[in-house]
Amino acid sequence: VNVAEVVGHTLARLGVAHAFGVVGSGNFEVTNALRANGVPYTAARHEAGAATMADAYARMSDRVTVVTVHQGCGLTNALTGITEAAKSRTPLLVLAAESAGNFRVDQDALALAVEARATRVTSVETAVAETVEAFRTAVRERRTVVLNLPLDVQRLPAEPAPVSLPQVETVPPEGAERLASLIEGAERPVFIAGRGARHARRELLELAERAGALVATSAVAHGVFQGEPWSLGISGGFSTPVAAELISGADLVVAWGCSLTKWTTRQGKLLTGTVARVDVDPDVRPTVLGDVAEVASRTQVPARTGYRTADVKSRLDSAQWTYEDLSDGTRIDPRELSRKLDEILPTERVVAVDSGNFMGYPSAYLRVPDQYGFCLTQAFQSIGLGLATAIGAALAQPHRLPVAAVGDGGFLMSIAELETVVRLNLPMLIVVYNDSAYGAEVHHFGDADMTTVTFPDTDIAAIARGYGLHARTVRALDDLGGLTFDRPTLLDAKIASDGGSWWLQEAFS
Ligand SMILES: Cc1ncc(C[n+]2csc(CCOP(=O)(O)OP(=O)(O)O)c2C)c(N)n1
């Protein structure tokens, strides 16, 4: 037994859920040790895919996952996915082999530059403790941690040692009385739940009912309030017009574990009254410091109607998307496509959305069963992560239909992982919103020279068939007839242009 094997054994004992990676000589032994000790392993075809699969798996299972990479180039290839995870505070462990020779790069600097933590295994005596500490940092601080494994240390003889599960301390809430008095003083409160509130549906809905508050989520927490009659859905660019009006009419917005980005608030335009924040992170200077579920259940307010009036209810019930259908038989309106997919897909689904002009359509039109039904890896706004996100989410939620909604640009960037979808035989539906362009850029720059961002039509259905998927070209609703959801399937939807999506126009305005 050597140090590499001890690291794998230790992480298995700590209970990591799943490992993803691309294996080279430097991470061969540690990866096999994880597998030998019972950690499921999925081989990706590119390290960026591996990192994003691990990130999505962690988000859709609430468990720590691992990505394992070769020294130097394995880590640099994984960096975009690691950055997304780090910015999203995903508890993810990156096992990175590390060379002292020609292939050496400063792996600590790479990790720190993208807001991940950097650490390493330095000796036989300290290997177990250093591995446990990396795991503890990932869990306790909700951090993405790069654990470097120097090649010379990896091969030293070592013995596994017993490990104990690190305890996660909860922060006792501070400032709860102030929040209660803000809520009591508000006539039209709205609660917005973010990533830090994904576990707190019950507590938040109980408090919202007493306070007469309407509830909404940020995009990454989509699904938390699914089925709740007073829910406004996603706050921000993907909101229906009625939801946006009601949020901007609030005299108090309480952000629960939510960072209120410009996307969630339409550049601040949705926030017209008082804003209060509840968060475990003291750095964001919250009104109440503490865990969302705990703070919500301790906040005592008298029961009243608040924002939950009959008039608001009837506005909510009539809130719908309206549009003029631009489909013409050769190109399908992306809104019509999304609406129809929502109708025909099983409700037990997990939806992953890539970045681009198209991204609002699936996010706004596809309903999701709960917070484990939507996975948005968009903290870094990279295109090309959507397909790998859907793979990680599919493995974490194996009883749901995985749906990958992607643009043609992001899809072609990440196409290597199609082989992974087929090899795993995932019953995934991949929907390519194909406008033969980097549509977001086309709409952003209006009437400029578009030669750099437009492309000839690509027959993506034919490419997918080559990988072994079932595939269709979709130009009209009829092309969706008789779809089944039991094998890897791709829809190459040739979409009509609506002149730039409403949410992007908003963001660029
Ligand atoms: C890695 C990366 N490179 C470049 C960009 C800039 N960018 C933002 S959207 C976009 C176009 C995406 O095209 P596509 O996936 O076809 O979706 P569409 O905008 O056409 O709906 C690009 C290039 C980015 N966000 N990420």
XYZ file of C-alpha atoms in Angstrom, residues 354 383-385 387 404 406-416 418 430-432 460 463-464 467 469 490:
27
model
C -26.083 25.876 -20.570
C -20.781 28.303 -22.174
C -20.109 24.600 -22.718
C -20.851 23.270 -19.214
C -24.010 18.792 -21.199
C -29.828 19.040 -21.222
C -27.972 23.801 -24.753
C -27.165 26.221 -27.571
C -25.333 24.980 -30.654
C -22.214 26.952 -29.622
C -21.985 25.602 -26.068
C -22.872 22.125 -27.264
C -20.186 21.911 -29.946
C -17.648 23.181 -27.393
C -18.398 20.253 -25.064
C -19.333 17.552 -27.554
C -16.696 15.085 -26.269
C -21.670 12.788 -25.907
C -30.538 16.768 -25.210
C -32.298 19.766 -26.723
C -30.066 21.910 -28.924
C -26.098 18.112 -35.219
C -23.294 13.986 -35.585
C -25.287 12.635 -32.630
C -22.001 8.875 -31.455
C -27.689 8.556 -29.988
C -30.941 14.496 -29.149
